[in-house]
Coordinates of C-alpha atoms in Angstrom, one line a residue:
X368 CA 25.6 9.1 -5.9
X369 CA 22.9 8.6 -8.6
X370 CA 19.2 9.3 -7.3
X371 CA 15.7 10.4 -7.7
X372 CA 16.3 13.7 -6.5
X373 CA 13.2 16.5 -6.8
X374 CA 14.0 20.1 -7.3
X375 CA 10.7 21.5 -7.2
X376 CA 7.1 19.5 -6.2
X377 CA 6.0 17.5 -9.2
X378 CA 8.0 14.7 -10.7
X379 CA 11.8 13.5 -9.8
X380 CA 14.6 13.7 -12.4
X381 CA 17.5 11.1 -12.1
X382 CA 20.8 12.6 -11.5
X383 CA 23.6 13.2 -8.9
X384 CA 22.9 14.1 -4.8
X385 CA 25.3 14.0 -1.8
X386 CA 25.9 10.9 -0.4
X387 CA 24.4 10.4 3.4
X388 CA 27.8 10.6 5.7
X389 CA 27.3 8.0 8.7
X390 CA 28.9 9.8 11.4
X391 CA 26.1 12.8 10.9
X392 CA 23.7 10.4 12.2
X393 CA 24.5 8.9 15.7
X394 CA 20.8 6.5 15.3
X395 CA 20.7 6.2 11.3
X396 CA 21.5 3.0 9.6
X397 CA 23.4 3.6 6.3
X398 CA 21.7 1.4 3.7
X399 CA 22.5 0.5 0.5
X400 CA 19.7 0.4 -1.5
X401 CA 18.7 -2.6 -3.7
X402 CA 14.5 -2.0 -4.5
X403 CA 12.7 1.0 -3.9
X404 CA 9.3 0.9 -4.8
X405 CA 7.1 3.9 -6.2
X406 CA 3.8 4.9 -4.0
X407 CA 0.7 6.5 -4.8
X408 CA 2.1 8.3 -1.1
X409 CA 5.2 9.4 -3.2
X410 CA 3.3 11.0 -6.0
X411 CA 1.2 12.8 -3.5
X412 CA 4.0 13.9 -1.4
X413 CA 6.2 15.1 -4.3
X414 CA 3.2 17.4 -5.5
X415 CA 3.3 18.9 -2.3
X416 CA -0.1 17.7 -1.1
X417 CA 0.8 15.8 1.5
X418 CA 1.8 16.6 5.1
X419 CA 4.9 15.0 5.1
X420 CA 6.0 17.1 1.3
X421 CA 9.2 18.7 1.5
X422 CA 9.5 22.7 2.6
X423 CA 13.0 22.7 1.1
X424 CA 14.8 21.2 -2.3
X425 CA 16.6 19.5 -3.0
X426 CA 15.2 16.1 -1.9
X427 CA 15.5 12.5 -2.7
X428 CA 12.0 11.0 -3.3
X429 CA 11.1 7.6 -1.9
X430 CA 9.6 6.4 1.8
X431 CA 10.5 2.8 1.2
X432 CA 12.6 0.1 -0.3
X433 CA 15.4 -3.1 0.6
X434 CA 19.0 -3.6 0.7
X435 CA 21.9 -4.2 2.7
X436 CA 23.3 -2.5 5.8
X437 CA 26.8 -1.8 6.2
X438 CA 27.6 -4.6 8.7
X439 CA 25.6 -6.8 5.9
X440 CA 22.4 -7.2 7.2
X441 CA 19.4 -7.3 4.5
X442 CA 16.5 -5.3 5.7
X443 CA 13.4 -4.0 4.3
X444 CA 13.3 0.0 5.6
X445 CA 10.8 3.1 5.9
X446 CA 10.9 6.4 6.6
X447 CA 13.9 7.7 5.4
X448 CA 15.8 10.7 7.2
X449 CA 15.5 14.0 5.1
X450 CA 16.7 15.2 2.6
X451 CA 17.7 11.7 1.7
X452 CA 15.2 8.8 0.3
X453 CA 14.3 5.5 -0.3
X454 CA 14.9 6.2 -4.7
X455 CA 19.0 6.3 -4.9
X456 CA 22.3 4.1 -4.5
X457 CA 22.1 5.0 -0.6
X458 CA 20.1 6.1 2.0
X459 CA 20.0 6.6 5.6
X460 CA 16.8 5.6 8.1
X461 CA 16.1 5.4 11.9
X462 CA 17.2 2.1 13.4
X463 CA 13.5 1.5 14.5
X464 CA 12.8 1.1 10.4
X465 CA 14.9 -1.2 9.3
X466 CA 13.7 -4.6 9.7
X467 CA 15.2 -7.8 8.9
X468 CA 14.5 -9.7 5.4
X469 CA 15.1 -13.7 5.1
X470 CA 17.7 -14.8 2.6
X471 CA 14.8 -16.5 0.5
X472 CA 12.9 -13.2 -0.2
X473 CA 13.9 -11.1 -2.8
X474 CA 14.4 -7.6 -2.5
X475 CA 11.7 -6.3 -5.0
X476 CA 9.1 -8.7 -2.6
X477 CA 11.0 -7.8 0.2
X478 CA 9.7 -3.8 -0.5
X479 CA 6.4 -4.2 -2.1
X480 CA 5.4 -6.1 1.4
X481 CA 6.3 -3.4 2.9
X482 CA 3.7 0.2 2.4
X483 CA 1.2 -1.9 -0.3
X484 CA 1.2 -4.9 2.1
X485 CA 0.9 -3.2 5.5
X486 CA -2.1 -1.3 4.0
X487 CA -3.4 -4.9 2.8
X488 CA -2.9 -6.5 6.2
X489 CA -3.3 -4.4 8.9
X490 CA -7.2 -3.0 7.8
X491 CA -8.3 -6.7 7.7
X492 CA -6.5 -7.8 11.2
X493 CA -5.5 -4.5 13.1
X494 CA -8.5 -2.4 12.7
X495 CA -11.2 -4.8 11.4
X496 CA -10.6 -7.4 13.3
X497 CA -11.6 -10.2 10.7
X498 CA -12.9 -13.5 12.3
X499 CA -13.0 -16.4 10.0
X500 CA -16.2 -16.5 7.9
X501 CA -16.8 -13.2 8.3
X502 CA -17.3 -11.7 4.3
X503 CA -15.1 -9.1 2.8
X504 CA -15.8 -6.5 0.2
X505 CA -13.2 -4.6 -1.3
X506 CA -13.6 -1.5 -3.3
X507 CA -10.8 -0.6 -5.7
X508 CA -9.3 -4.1 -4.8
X509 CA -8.0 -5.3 -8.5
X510 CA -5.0 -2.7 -7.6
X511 CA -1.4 -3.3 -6.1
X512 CA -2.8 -3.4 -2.7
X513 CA -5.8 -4.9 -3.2
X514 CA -4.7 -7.8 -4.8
X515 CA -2.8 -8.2 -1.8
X516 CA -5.3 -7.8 0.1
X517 CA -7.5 -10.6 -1.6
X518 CA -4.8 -13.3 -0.5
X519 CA -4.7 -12.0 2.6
X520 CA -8.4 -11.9 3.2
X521 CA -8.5 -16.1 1.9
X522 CA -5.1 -16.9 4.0
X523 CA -7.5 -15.3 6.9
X524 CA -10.3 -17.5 6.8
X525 CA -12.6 -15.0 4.7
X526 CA -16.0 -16.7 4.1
X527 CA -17.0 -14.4 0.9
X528 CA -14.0 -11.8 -0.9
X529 CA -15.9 -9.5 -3.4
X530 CA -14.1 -7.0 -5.1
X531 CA -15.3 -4.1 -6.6
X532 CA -14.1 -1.9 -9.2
X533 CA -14.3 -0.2 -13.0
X534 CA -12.3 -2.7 -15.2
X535 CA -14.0 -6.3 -16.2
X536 CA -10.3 -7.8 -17.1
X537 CA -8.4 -6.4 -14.3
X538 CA -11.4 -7.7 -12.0
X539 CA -11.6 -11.3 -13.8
X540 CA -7.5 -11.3 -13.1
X541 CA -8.5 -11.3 -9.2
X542 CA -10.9 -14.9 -8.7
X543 CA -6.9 -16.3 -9.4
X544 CA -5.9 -15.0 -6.1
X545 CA -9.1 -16.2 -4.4
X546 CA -11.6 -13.8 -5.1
X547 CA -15.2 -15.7 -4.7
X548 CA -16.9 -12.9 -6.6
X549 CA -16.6 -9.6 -8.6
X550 CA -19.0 -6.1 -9.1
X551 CA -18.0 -4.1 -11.8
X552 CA -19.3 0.0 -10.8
X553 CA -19.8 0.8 -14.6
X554 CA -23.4 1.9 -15.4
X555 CA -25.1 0.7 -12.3
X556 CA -26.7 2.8 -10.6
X557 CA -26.1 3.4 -6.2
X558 CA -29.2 0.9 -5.2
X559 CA -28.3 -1.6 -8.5
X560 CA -24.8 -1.9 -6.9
X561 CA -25.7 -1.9 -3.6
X562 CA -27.7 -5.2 -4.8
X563 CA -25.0 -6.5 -6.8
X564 CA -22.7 -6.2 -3.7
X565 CA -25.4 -8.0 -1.5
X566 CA -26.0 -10.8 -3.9
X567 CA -22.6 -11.2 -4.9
X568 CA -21.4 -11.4 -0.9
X569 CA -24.3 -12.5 0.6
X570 CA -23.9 -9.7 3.1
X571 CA -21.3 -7.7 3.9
X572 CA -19.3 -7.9 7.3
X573 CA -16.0 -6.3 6.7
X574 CA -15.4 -3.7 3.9
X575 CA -12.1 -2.2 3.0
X576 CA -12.3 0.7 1.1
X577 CA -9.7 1.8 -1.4
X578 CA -11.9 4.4 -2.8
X579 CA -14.7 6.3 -0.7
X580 CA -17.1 8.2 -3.1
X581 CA -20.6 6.7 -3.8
X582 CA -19.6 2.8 -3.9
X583 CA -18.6 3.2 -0.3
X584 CA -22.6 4.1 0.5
X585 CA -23.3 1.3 -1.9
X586 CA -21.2 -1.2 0.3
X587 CA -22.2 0.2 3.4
X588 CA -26.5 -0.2 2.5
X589 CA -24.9 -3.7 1.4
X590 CA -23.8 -4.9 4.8
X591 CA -25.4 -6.6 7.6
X592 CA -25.5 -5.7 11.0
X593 CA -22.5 -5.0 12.8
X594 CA -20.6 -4.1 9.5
X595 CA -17.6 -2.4 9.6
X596 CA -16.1 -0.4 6.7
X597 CA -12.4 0.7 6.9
X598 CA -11.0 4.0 5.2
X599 CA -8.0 3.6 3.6
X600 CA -8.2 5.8 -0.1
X601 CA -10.1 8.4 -1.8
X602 CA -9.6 7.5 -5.3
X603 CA -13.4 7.6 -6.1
X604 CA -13.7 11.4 -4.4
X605 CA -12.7 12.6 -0.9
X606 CA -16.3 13.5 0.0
X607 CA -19.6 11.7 0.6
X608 CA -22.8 12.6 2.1
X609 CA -23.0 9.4 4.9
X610 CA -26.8 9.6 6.1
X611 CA -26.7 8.8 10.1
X612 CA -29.6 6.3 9.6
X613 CA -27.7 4.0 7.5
X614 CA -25.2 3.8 10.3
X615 CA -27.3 3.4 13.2
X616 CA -29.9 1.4 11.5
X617 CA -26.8 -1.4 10.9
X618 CA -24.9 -0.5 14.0
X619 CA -22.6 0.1 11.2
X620 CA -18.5 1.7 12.2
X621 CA -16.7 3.4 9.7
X622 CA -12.7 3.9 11.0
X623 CA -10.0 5.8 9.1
X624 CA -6.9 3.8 8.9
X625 CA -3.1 4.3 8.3
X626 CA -0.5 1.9 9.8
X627 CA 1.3 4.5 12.2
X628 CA -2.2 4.7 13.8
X629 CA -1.3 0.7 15.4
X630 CA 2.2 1.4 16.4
X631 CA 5.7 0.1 15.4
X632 CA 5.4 -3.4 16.8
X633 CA 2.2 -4.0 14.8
X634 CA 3.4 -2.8 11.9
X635 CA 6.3 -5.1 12.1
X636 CA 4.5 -7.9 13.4
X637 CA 2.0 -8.0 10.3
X638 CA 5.3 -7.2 7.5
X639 CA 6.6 -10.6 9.5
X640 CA 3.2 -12.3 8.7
X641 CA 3.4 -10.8 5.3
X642 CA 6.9 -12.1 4.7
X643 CA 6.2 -15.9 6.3
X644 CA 3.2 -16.0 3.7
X645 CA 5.3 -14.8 0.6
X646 CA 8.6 -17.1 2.0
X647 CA 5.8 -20.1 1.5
X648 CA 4.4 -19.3 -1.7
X649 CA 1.3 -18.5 -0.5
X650 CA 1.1 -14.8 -1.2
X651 CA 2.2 -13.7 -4.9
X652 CA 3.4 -10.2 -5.7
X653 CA 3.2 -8.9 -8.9
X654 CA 5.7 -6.3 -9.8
X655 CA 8.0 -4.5 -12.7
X656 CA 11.9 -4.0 -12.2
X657 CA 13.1 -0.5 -13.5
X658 CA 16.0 0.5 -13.5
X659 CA 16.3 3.9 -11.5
X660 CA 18.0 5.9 -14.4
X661 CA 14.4 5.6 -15.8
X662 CA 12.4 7.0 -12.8
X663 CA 11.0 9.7 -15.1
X664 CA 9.4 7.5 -17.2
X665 CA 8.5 5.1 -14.2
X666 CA 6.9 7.7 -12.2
X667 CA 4.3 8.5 -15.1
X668 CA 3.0 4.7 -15.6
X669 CA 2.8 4.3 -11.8
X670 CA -0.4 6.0 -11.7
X671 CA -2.0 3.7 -14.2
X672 CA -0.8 0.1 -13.9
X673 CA -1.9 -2.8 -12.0
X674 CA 1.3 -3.7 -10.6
X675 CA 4.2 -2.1 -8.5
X676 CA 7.1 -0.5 -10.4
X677 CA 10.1 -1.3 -7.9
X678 CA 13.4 0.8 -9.1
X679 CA 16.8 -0.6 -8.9
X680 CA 19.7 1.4 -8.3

């Protein structure tokens, strides 16, 4: 079969790979693949930076995607079983990850709900715990996921959404989806945006953070009391100095988050809520068909653009 298939960590190259045989897998769903969607968990993993990177090669790259089973079914899926992946014409997955997909979503939906949406979701509902009115900041939020996470924020009952980031245009694309504000980082100083952010959200209660760095302290100073900041990327720098007064002073939490850490049915039960919102027309998702022979040219762009490149066998 035709696949993303690594030799070595760094990029994929399209070409041939064995396909998955059924009966080598007595709990393995065969699944023919119909969108598989390219992570910034993909890249990381295929560099070898990652703790779930390959020890041997070759491999077929890709944790998620949509298609149909062999008795029919169309399911979204995760976690594929090594050395086979989401990026190819077939692929093989635990029972446990393959979850049912309505007719009325399409399969490129179907598999951008899935990583980008879970880590949209669950931060807001799983570990924040939004109530309605409470006001969200999101840093690094005029992204895949955080675009997501806008709509989800509004379709919660979010009193403010401010999102935070570098580009003006890509942040003026987000009041569409129900952003109430914006805060461009460029040129301001930490206690200039930790003002904008307060003005802008009239206080900060729930903060999901896409980037970590200095406009995580920024948001943080910006809260109010009780607020509650939610780790979920580094793009911004993997280290900050967090001074222990700013926390205790706000009875402020900080909590690392990755979907695995709230189990399998809550991971399912938000991709559910995820999919009834899309099914209605009330979440968008904004996204790039490629076709999979061009995954080398794919796999470059994806670390730039504002959407989700979803390849197609």
């Amino acid at each position: 079969m035709k696949a993303a298939v690594l030799h070595r960590y760094g990029a994929p190259e399209f070409g041939n790979f064995v396909v998955p045989d059924p009966g080598a897998y007595s709990d393995g769903v065969l699944v023919e693949v119909r969108a598989a969607t390219i992570n910034s968990i993909d890249r990381v993993t295929a560099a070898g930076k990652h703790y779930l990177s390959p020890k041997t090669f070759p491999v077929v790259t890709g944790i998620e995607g949509a298609g149909v089973t062999a008795d029919g079914r169309r399911v979204y899926f995760g976690r594929p079983v090594s050395p086979f992946g989401s990026m190819a014409e077939t692929t093989v997955v635990p029972a446990g990850f393959a979850m049912p997909i309505p007719d009325s979503v399409d399969f490129p939906v179907a598999a951008t709900l899935g990583n980008s949406g879970m880590a949209a979701l669950m931060p807001l509902t799983d570990t924040a715990q939004l109530k309605p009115g409470d006001n969200v900041v999101l840093l690094g939020g005029s992204g895949v996921v955080g675009r997501l996470a806008i709509q989800a924020a509004r379709l919660l009952g979010a009193g403010t959404i401010t999102v935070v980031g570098r580009d003006e245009a890509a942040l003026e694309a987000t009041v569409a989806l129900g952003a109430s504000a914006t805060v461009s980082t460029e040129g301001l100083s930490a206690d200039r945006l930790t003002a904008a952010i307060r003005e802008a959200s009239g206080g900060v209660d729930v903060i999901v953070d896409y980037t970590w760095g200095e406009p995580a302290l920024a948001a943080l100073a910006a809260g109010n009391p009780g607020v509650h900041l939610v780790q979920v990327g580094d793009r911004a720098g993997a280290k900050v100095a967090l001074p222990a007064q700013l926390l205790r002073s706000l009875g402020a939490s900080v909590t690392g988050f990755m979907p695995v850490h709230h189990g399998p049915e809550a991971m399912m039960r938000a991709y559910r809520q995820l999919l009834e919102w899309a099914d209605r027309a009330d979440l968008t998702v904004d996204y790039e068909l490629v076709p999979l022979a061009d995954v080398a040219a794919a796999w470059e762009r994806s670390a730039i653009v504002r959407h989700k490149l979803v390849l197609v066998p």
